[in-house]
XYZ file of N, CA and C in Angstrom:
612
model
N 0.872 -1.174 0.010
C 0.018 -0.006 0.030
C 0.913 1.237 -0.004
N 0.297 2.318 -0.488
C 0.959 3.634 -0.399
C 0.846 4.243 0.982
N 1.665 5.241 1.298
C 1.585 5.842 2.604
C 0.248 6.442 2.952
N -0.399 7.071 2.011
C -1.690 7.606 2.245
C -2.712 6.482 2.671
N -2.574 5.299 2.089
C -3.471 4.166 2.468
C -3.280 3.814 3.928
N -2.036 3.725 4.396
C -1.785 3.489 5.731
C -2.329 4.603 6.718
N -2.078 5.752 6.291
C -2.608 6.912 7.082
C -4.105 6.937 7.126
N -4.753 6.478 6.034
C -6.219 6.535 5.940
C -6.784 5.524 6.994
N -6.029 4.461 7.343
C -6.504 3.593 8.353
C -6.586 4.363 9.688
N -5.626 5.183 9.983
C -5.768 6.005 11.133
C -6.938 6.963 11.079
N -7.112 7.565 9.935
C -8.235 8.460 9.748
C -9.581 7.684 9.939
N -9.669 6.489 9.459
C -10.962 5.720 9.576
C -11.130 5.370 11.047
N -10.116 4.965 11.745
C -10.150 4.688 13.197
C -10.609 5.991 13.881
N -9.964 7.100 13.511
C -10.154 8.480 13.914
C -9.726 8.766 15.374
N -10.255 8.029 16.311
C -9.860 8.289 17.717
C -8.601 7.406 18.005
N -7.451 8.017 17.962
C -6.242 7.237 18.134
C -5.445 7.839 19.300
N -4.453 7.101 19.728
C -3.600 7.447 20.871
C -2.403 8.334 20.385
N -2.220 9.504 20.995
C -1.146 10.430 20.785
C -0.229 10.426 21.975
N 0.982 10.250 21.891
C 1.946 10.378 23.006
C 2.864 11.544 22.784
N 3.171 12.212 23.936
C 4.108 13.365 23.977
C 4.875 13.239 25.274
N 5.829 14.132 25.457
C 6.537 14.240 26.770
C 6.396 15.632 27.267
N 6.289 15.799 28.582
C 6.301 17.117 29.184
C 7.637 17.664 29.369
N 7.723 18.865 30.023
C 8.943 19.572 30.150
C 9.904 18.802 31.130
N 9.377 17.855 31.941
C 10.250 17.025 32.824
C 10.557 15.669 32.172
N 10.182 15.465 30.926
C 10.487 14.247 30.250
C 9.528 13.099 30.621
N 8.459 13.440 31.218
C 7.422 12.398 31.629
C 6.493 12.168 30.403
N 6.337 10.909 30.045
C 5.437 10.655 28.863
C 3.965 10.816 29.267
N 3.193 11.281 28.275
C 1.699 11.406 28.398
C 1.073 10.814 27.109
N -0.072 10.223 27.189
C -0.802 9.674 26.091
C -2.308 10.072 26.252
N -2.895 10.361 25.153
C -4.352 10.671 25.216
C -4.964 10.375 23.804
N -6.271 10.286 23.816
C -7.024 10.038 22.535
C -7.272 11.275 21.803
N -6.815 11.377 20.598
C -7.019 12.531 19.759
C -7.603 12.143 18.372
N -8.415 12.970 17.752
C -9.035 12.693 16.485
C -8.046 13.063 15.347
N -7.932 12.129 14.389
C -7.229 12.466 13.109
C -8.324 13.189 12.311
N -8.038 14.390 11.977
C -9.121 15.238 11.336
C -8.969 15.181 9.793
N -7.751 15.169 9.232
C -7.599 15.194 7.787
C -6.347 14.359 7.518
N -6.455 13.593 6.414
C -5.222 12.936 5.902
C -5.126 13.211 4.418
N -3.986 13.785 3.945
C -3.853 14.078 2.556
C -2.392 14.271 2.282
N -1.855 13.914 1.082
C -0.558 14.176 0.687
C 0.504 13.744 1.615
N 0.216 12.513 2.246
C 1.180 11.982 3.201
C 1.384 12.903 4.440
N 0.265 13.617 4.824
C 0.251 14.415 5.963
C -0.867 14.181 6.842
N -0.747 14.340 8.183
C -1.760 14.123 9.177
C -2.064 15.457 9.843
N -3.358 15.805 9.886
C -3.863 17.020 10.416
C -4.730 16.707 11.728
N -4.427 17.487 12.754
C -5.205 17.405 14.038
C -5.279 18.764 14.628
N -5.993 18.852 15.755
C -6.068 20.089 16.402
C -6.330 19.898 17.891
N -5.949 20.915 18.677
C -6.168 20.909 20.091
C -6.324 22.301 20.713
N -6.966 22.450 21.708
C -7.206 23.833 22.287
C -5.975 24.366 22.992
N -5.828 25.655 23.040
C -4.576 26.196 23.530
C -4.517 26.119 25.038
N -5.561 25.829 25.761
C -5.542 25.674 27.151
C -5.076 24.322 27.676
N -4.971 23.365 26.806
C -4.631 21.915 27.171
C -3.185 21.704 27.351
N -2.813 20.820 28.340
C -1.485 20.453 28.540
C -0.884 19.878 27.245
N -1.701 19.234 26.441
C -1.266 18.580 25.221
C -0.692 19.673 24.314
N -1.287 20.852 24.222
C -0.937 21.953 23.429
C 0.470 22.483 23.901
N 0.591 22.619 25.270
C 1.875 23.082 25.753
C 3.002 22.112 25.587
N 2.661 20.786 25.612
C 3.723 19.811 25.389
C 4.156 19.845 23.921
N 3.273 20.057 23.047
C 3.554 20.160 21.594
C 4.484 21.291 21.266
N 4.295 22.444 21.976
C 5.131 23.660 21.812
C 6.532 23.390 22.408
N 6.552 22.655 23.549
C 7.838 22.428 24.174
C 8.676 21.404 23.535
N 8.059 20.369 23.055
C 8.738 19.313 22.306
C 7.743 18.684 21.353
N 7.960 19.005 20.041
C 6.927 18.662 19.088
C 6.995 17.246 18.534
N 7.800 16.442 19.134
C 7.898 15.038 18.694
C 6.622 14.256 19.307
N 5.897 13.541 18.363
C 4.792 12.802 18.817
C 4.866 11.468 18.255
N 4.163 10.520 18.944
C 4.011 9.137 18.492
C 2.471 8.806 18.512
N 2.029 8.242 17.470
C 0.557 8.005 17.257
C 0.390 6.457 16.968
N -0.682 5.949 17.489
C -1.030 4.539 17.121
C -2.494 4.322 17.234
N -2.976 3.500 16.319
C -4.384 3.139 16.387
C -4.612 1.822 15.673
N -5.669 1.035 16.097
C -5.960 -0.283 15.582
C -7.383 -0.337 15.173
N -7.666 -0.900 13.973
C -9.057 -1.018 13.496
C -9.650 -2.327 13.993
N -10.917 -2.560 13.616
C -11.618 -3.740 14.138
C -11.057 -5.008 13.458
N -10.336 -4.853 12.353
C -9.681 -5.999 11.670
C -8.255 -6.365 12.208
N -7.936 -5.773 13.369
C -6.633 -6.042 14.098
C -5.516 -5.558 13.201
N -5.709 -4.466 12.389
C -4.627 -3.858 11.700
C -4.161 -2.619 12.422
N -2.957 -2.533 12.744
C -2.446 -1.445 13.567
C -1.501 -0.599 12.743
N -1.596 0.726 12.875
C -0.708 1.729 12.272
C -0.170 2.546 13.332
N 1.124 2.740 13.288
C 1.788 3.756 14.208
C 2.679 4.632 13.388
N 2.718 5.916 13.872
C 3.541 6.921 13.201
C 4.292 7.679 14.245
N 5.537 8.129 13.935
C 6.194 9.033 14.784
C 6.764 10.198 13.894
N 6.725 11.325 14.414
C 7.123 12.474 13.616
C 7.073 13.781 14.459
N 7.209 14.906 13.809
C 7.183 16.141 14.458
C 5.921 16.950 14.060
N 5.175 17.491 14.996
C 4.041 18.276 14.734
C 4.279 19.724 14.715
N 3.773 20.356 13.612
C 3.986 21.796 13.380
C 2.640 22.527 13.518
N 2.708 23.580 14.294
C 1.486 24.481 14.371
C 1.333 25.226 12.952
N 0.170 25.112 12.447
C -0.130 25.711 11.129
C -0.328 27.161 11.141
N 0.216 27.826 10.051
C -0.168 29.201 9.821
C -1.514 29.297 9.188
N -2.109 30.442 9.131
C -3.555 30.567 8.635
C -4.402 29.659 9.426
N -4.384 29.845 10.768
C -5.083 28.827 11.632
C -6.628 28.864 11.325
N -7.202 30.023 11.201
C -8.638 30.049 11.003
C -9.062 29.178 9.743
N -8.341 29.251 8.680
C -8.568 28.501 7.511
C -8.647 26.989 7.820
N -7.575 26.567 8.497
C -7.454 25.098 8.843
C -8.520 24.630 9.808
N -8.819 25.436 10.817
C -9.866 25.116 11.739
C -11.250 25.005 11.004
N -11.440 25.963 10.181
C -12.724 25.962 9.442
C -12.754 24.656 8.560
N -11.676 24.353 7.915
C -11.702 23.162 7.065
C -11.859 21.857 7.861
N -11.213 21.779 9.071
C -11.342 20.709 9.970
C -12.819 20.491 10.364
N -13.465 21.604 10.696
C -14.913 21.558 11.118
C -15.749 21.141 9.932
N -15.439 21.618 8.720
C -16.227 21.234 7.513
C -16.141 19.701 7.349
N -14.933 19.178 7.528
C -14.794 17.721 7.266
C -15.082 16.813 8.463
N -15.262 17.438 9.561
C -15.697 16.754 10.819
C -16.811 17.515 11.524
N -18.002 17.479 10.903
C -19.106 18.367 11.477
C -19.468 18.072 12.907
N -19.224 16.943 13.426
C -19.514 16.680 14.864
C -18.694 17.580 15.759
N -17.667 18.186 15.313
C -16.925 19.146 16.126
C -17.743 20.369 16.460
N -18.794 20.685 15.723
C -19.624 21.867 15.941
C -20.433 21.691 17.229
N -20.603 20.455 17.652
C -21.272 20.163 18.909
C -20.418 20.363 20.063
N -19.118 20.222 19.868
C -18.125 20.364 21.051
C -17.708 21.862 21.136
N -17.448 22.527 20.022
C -17.027 23.937 20.017
C -17.984 24.681 19.118
N -19.156 25.035 19.571
C -20.114 25.768 18.679
C -19.704 27.177 18.387
N -20.133 27.620 17.238
C -19.841 28.932 16.815
C -18.385 29.375 16.752
N -18.082 30.607 17.246
C -16.726 31.092 17.113
C -15.862 30.438 18.210
N -16.378 29.721 19.124
C -15.520 29.037 20.165
C -14.494 28.127 19.580
N -14.745 27.735 18.241
C -13.800 26.830 17.550
C -12.384 27.408 17.452
N -12.310 28.737 17.501
C -11.004 29.381 17.295
C -10.033 29.423 18.515
N -10.526 28.730 19.626
C -9.679 28.394 20.735
C -8.714 27.287 20.381
N -9.025 26.604 19.234
C -8.232 25.442 18.735
C -7.180 25.913 17.850
N -6.018 25.239 17.928
C -4.891 25.425 17.001
C -4.811 24.139 16.189
N -4.609 24.350 14.894
C -4.422 23.166 13.909
C -2.945 22.864 13.825
N -2.590 21.562 13.819
C -1.235 21.039 13.663
C -1.175 20.072 12.454
N 0.027 19.917 11.935
C 0.261 19.028 10.881
C 1.558 18.174 11.238
N 1.514 16.915 10.830
C 2.699 16.053 10.807
C 2.971 15.771 9.350
N 4.007 16.399 8.826
C 4.295 16.221 7.425
C 5.547 15.390 7.107
N 6.339 15.161 8.094
C 7.514 14.238 7.923
C 7.532 13.276 9.061
N 7.784 12.025 8.802
C 7.844 11.033 9.844
C 8.022 9.641 9.233
N 7.919 8.669 10.088
C 8.005 7.266 9.641
C 6.917 6.489 10.415
N 6.518 5.403 9.755
C 5.427 4.653 10.344
C 5.605 3.125 10.073
N 4.673 2.447 10.705
C 4.677 0.953 10.517
C 3.279 0.407 10.469
N 3.018 -0.475 9.573
C 1.708 -1.186 9.490
C 1.915 -2.609 10.004
N 1.036 -3.031 10.829
C 1.124 -4.358 11.477
C -0.207 -5.068 11.451
N -0.301 -6.163 10.717
C -1.640 -6.858 10.477
C -1.595 -8.197 11.226
N -2.421 -8.305 12.256
C -2.568 -9.437 13.022
C -3.702 -10.379 12.552
N -4.342 -10.002 11.505
C -5.525 -10.689 11.037
C -5.158 -11.810 10.160
N -3.831 -11.977 9.692
C -3.394 -12.941 8.797
C -2.351 -13.778 9.437
N -2.054 -14.971 8.872
C -1.055 -15.833 9.357
C -0.157 -16.331 8.224
N 1.157 -16.086 8.218
C 1.861 -15.309 9.278
C 1.448 -13.812 9.265
N 1.825 -13.188 10.296
C 1.456 -11.735 10.402
C 2.218 -10.994 9.302
N 1.715 -9.814 8.993
C 2.370 -8.894 7.992
C 2.738 -7.585 8.713
N 3.887 -7.082 8.399
C 4.332 -5.782 8.857
C 5.110 -5.070 7.759
N 4.943 -3.758 7.620
C 5.613 -2.997 6.622
C 5.936 -1.595 7.197
N 7.118 -1.139 6.912
C 7.490 0.213 7.284
C 7.219 1.200 6.191
N 6.973 2.430 6.478
C 6.660 3.354 5.508
C 7.139 4.811 5.965
N 7.294 5.684 5.026
C 7.833 7.024 5.262
C 6.782 8.092 4.900
N 6.723 9.127 5.663
C 5.948 10.324 5.387
C 6.816 11.322 4.677
N 6.613 11.561 3.430
C 7.351 12.508 2.629
C 8.856 12.271 2.642
N 9.212 10.963 2.428
C 10.536 10.507 2.177
C 11.509 10.695 3.364
N 10.953 10.748 4.601
C 11.841 10.728 5.747
C 12.528 9.300 5.833
N 13.881 9.305 6.183
C 14.472 7.967 6.283
C 13.809 7.064 7.296
N 13.751 5.752 6.989
C 13.105 4.753 7.801
C 14.085 4.153 8.750
N 13.743 4.014 9.985
C 14.610 3.283 10.965
C 14.322 1.759 10.816
N 15.388 1.023 10.504
C 15.200 -0.347 10.344
C 15.140 -1.080 11.680
N 14.255 -2.024 11.872
C 13.974 -2.693 13.158
C 14.102 -4.180 12.974
N 14.124 -4.858 14.069
C 14.133 -6.392 13.978
C 15.602 -6.886 13.960
N 15.716 -8.009 13.301
C 17.001 -8.773 13.297
C 17.371 -9.308 11.908
N 18.679 -9.502 11.710
C 19.162 -10.161 10.481
C 20.085 -11.223 10.938
N 20.254 -12.184 10.036
C 21.196 -13.316 10.241
C 22.530 -13.047 9.476
N 23.613 -13.032 10.123
C 24.913 -12.732 9.474
C 25.568 -13.968 8.885
N 26.679 -13.724 8.278
C 27.478 -14.774 7.633
C 28.081 -15.763 8.624
N 28.019 -15.393 9.910
C 28.513 -16.345 10.977
C 27.554 -17.547 11.183
N 26.432 -17.577 10.529
C 25.452 -18.630 10.623
C 26.046 -19.968 10.167
N 25.848 -20.971 10.986
C 26.372 -22.356 10.768
C 25.368 -23.281 10.140
N 24.176 -22.768 9.945
C 23.113 -23.552 9.280
C 22.528 -24.639 10.116
N 22.509 -24.423 11.502
C 22.047 -25.514 12.428
C 20.473 -25.547 12.386
N 19.826 -24.482 11.976
C 18.380 -24.471 11.935
C 17.706 -24.129 13.282
N 18.360 -23.830 14.330
C 17.788 -23.539 15.572
C 16.786 -22.419 15.506
N 17.209 -21.353 14.791
C 16.350 -20.174 14.651
C 15.039 -20.511 13.885
N 15.147 -21.342 12.850
C 14.000 -21.650 12.047
C 13.009 -22.455 12.900
N 13.521 -23.427 13.625
C 12.623 -24.301 14.462
C 12.018 -23.529 15.575
N 12.565 -22.490 16.098
C 12.033 -21.762 17.212
C 11.131 -20.581 16.809
N 11.186 -20.202 15.536
C 10.411 -18.913 15.145
C 8.891 -19.155 15.284
N 8.167 -18.398 16.052
C 6.763 -18.596 16.245
C 5.917 -18.337 14.962
N 6.505 -17.548 14.076
C 5.733 -17.221 12.787
C 6.308 -18.019 11.513
N 7.342 -18.894 11.812
C 7.921 -19.638 10.732
C 8.386 -18.753 9.575
N 9.003 -17.634 9.926
C 9.412 -16.633 8.898
C 10.916 -16.687 8.602
N 11.593 -17.773 8.995
C 13.001 -17.947 8.721
C 13.153 -19.072 7.748
N 13.921 -18.812 6.706
C 14.116 -19.791 5.603
C 15.491 -20.234 5.522
N 15.717 -21.468 5.094
C 17.015 -22.031 4.976
C 17.840 -21.293 3.940
N 19.085 -21.176 4.077
C 20.044 -20.578 3.132
C 21.404 -20.513 3.740
N 22.348 -19.740 2.983
C 23.676 -19.581 3.445
C 23.993 -17.992 3.368
N 23.659 -17.286 4.475
C 23.067 -17.786 5.778
C 21.553 -17.984 5.670
N 20.949 -18.488 6.775
C 19.533 -18.542 6.904
C 19.009 -17.012 6.745
N 17.763 -16.889 6.394
C 17.187 -15.550 6.150
C 15.921 -15.335 6.867
N 15.672 -14.168 7.441
C 14.460 -13.805 8.129
C 13.596 -13.036 7.082
N 12.434 -13.493 6.832
C 11.556 -12.711 5.996
C 10.903 -11.574 6.763
N 11.380 -10.467 6.567
C 11.131 -9.315 7.474
C 9.632 -9.006 7.618
N 8.892 -9.096 6.510
C 7.470 -8.669 6.554
C 6.619 -9.578 7.405
N 7.201 -10.698 7.805
C 6.400 -11.634 8.647
C 7.002 -11.756 10.109
N 7.969 -10.987 10.396
C 8.704 -11.193 11.665
C 7.985 -10.415 12.756
N 7.895 -11.017 13.949
C 7.283 -10.365 15.143
C 8.272 -9.488 15.855
N 9.553 -9.554 15.582
C 10.590 -8.881 16.306
C 10.600 -9.327 17.749
N 10.207 -10.574 17.973
C 10.190 -11.038 19.374
C 11.603 -11.323 19.981
N 12.584 -11.627 19.173
C 13.922 -11.839 19.570
C 14.266 -13.323 19.961
N 13.293 -14.210 19.745
C 13.519 -15.594 20.136
C 14.701 -16.270 19.379
N 14.811 -15.977 18.148
C 15.949 -16.454 17.291
C 17.242 -15.823 17.852
N 17.199 -14.574 18.142
C 18.373 -13.829 18.596
C 18.935 -14.446 19.919
N 17.982 -14.746 20.775
C 18.359 -15.297 22.095
C 18.836 -16.733 22.085
N 18.448 -17.496 21.079
C 18.670 -18.912 20.970
C 19.829 -19.353 19.987
N 20.263 -18.443 19.204
C 21.325 -18.730 18.253
C 22.628 -19.207 18.998
N 23.092 -20.426 18.705
C 24.257 -20.934 19.490
C 25.573 -20.302 19.089
N 25.641 -19.533 18.016
C 26.876 -18.856 17.638
C 26.758 -17.420 17.553
N 25.646 -16.893 18.042
C 25.437 -15.475 18.059
C 25.475 -14.772 16.653
N 24.874 -15.511 15.657
C 24.925 -15.020 14.312
C 23.826 -14.069 14.006
N 22.980 -13.930 14.953
C 21.762 -13.067 14.624
C 21.977 -11.696 15.362
N 21.784 -10.640 14.563
C 22.068 -9.324 15.049
C 20.883 -8.373 14.855
N 20.809 -7.378 15.772
C 19.814 -6.408 15.629
C 20.115 -5.553 14.413
N 19.044 -5.192 13.634
C 19.282 -4.348 12.494
C 19.632 -2.948 12.957
N 20.528 -2.341 12.131
C 20.978 -1.005 12.478
C 20.127 0.031 11.572
N 20.041 1.245 12.016
C 19.314 2.219 11.310
C 20.091 2.630 10.058
N 19.323 3.055 9.019
C 19.944 3.536 7.801
C 20.382 4.991 7.958
């Protein structure tokens, strides 16, 4: 799928978890509505009186996650920017999310500030299939952090990793290979390799 398709899953879920940190480095999480998704960007809003707003201004790094009824999970990390021309974006958010008029009727809507996440990285994780599926994606070409494990040339071909893998996503070869899109990242192969041939993936 394209990045917008993954983000649309979050939009369809709509009420998703947003995590931030406060000035003391303490994490906080709350449910926030995804208001608009377009052009690999996520739009949301919050009122200026909320701690969430203050945390975004202090440290704009956010992490988002949501899961739909089909056990498909999407998570995104990136930086949230407060949008210029705020009245335009708030009006557009209310137009596309008319239930907001019940929460902030009339001009009270302008206590809200609109934010956008336009660069970041994400992951799609599908538990509805066997083996599981997972894919990494980028928002507007931000480099993707590689996760999970790889099997190095130190592999002796004993098959311990393949026998232990709960998703059976390791195939025989020289060296053995982990099929990354089906890997749980559980680390069972890593912990049980007798020659320590399995390594954590490094970021690009």
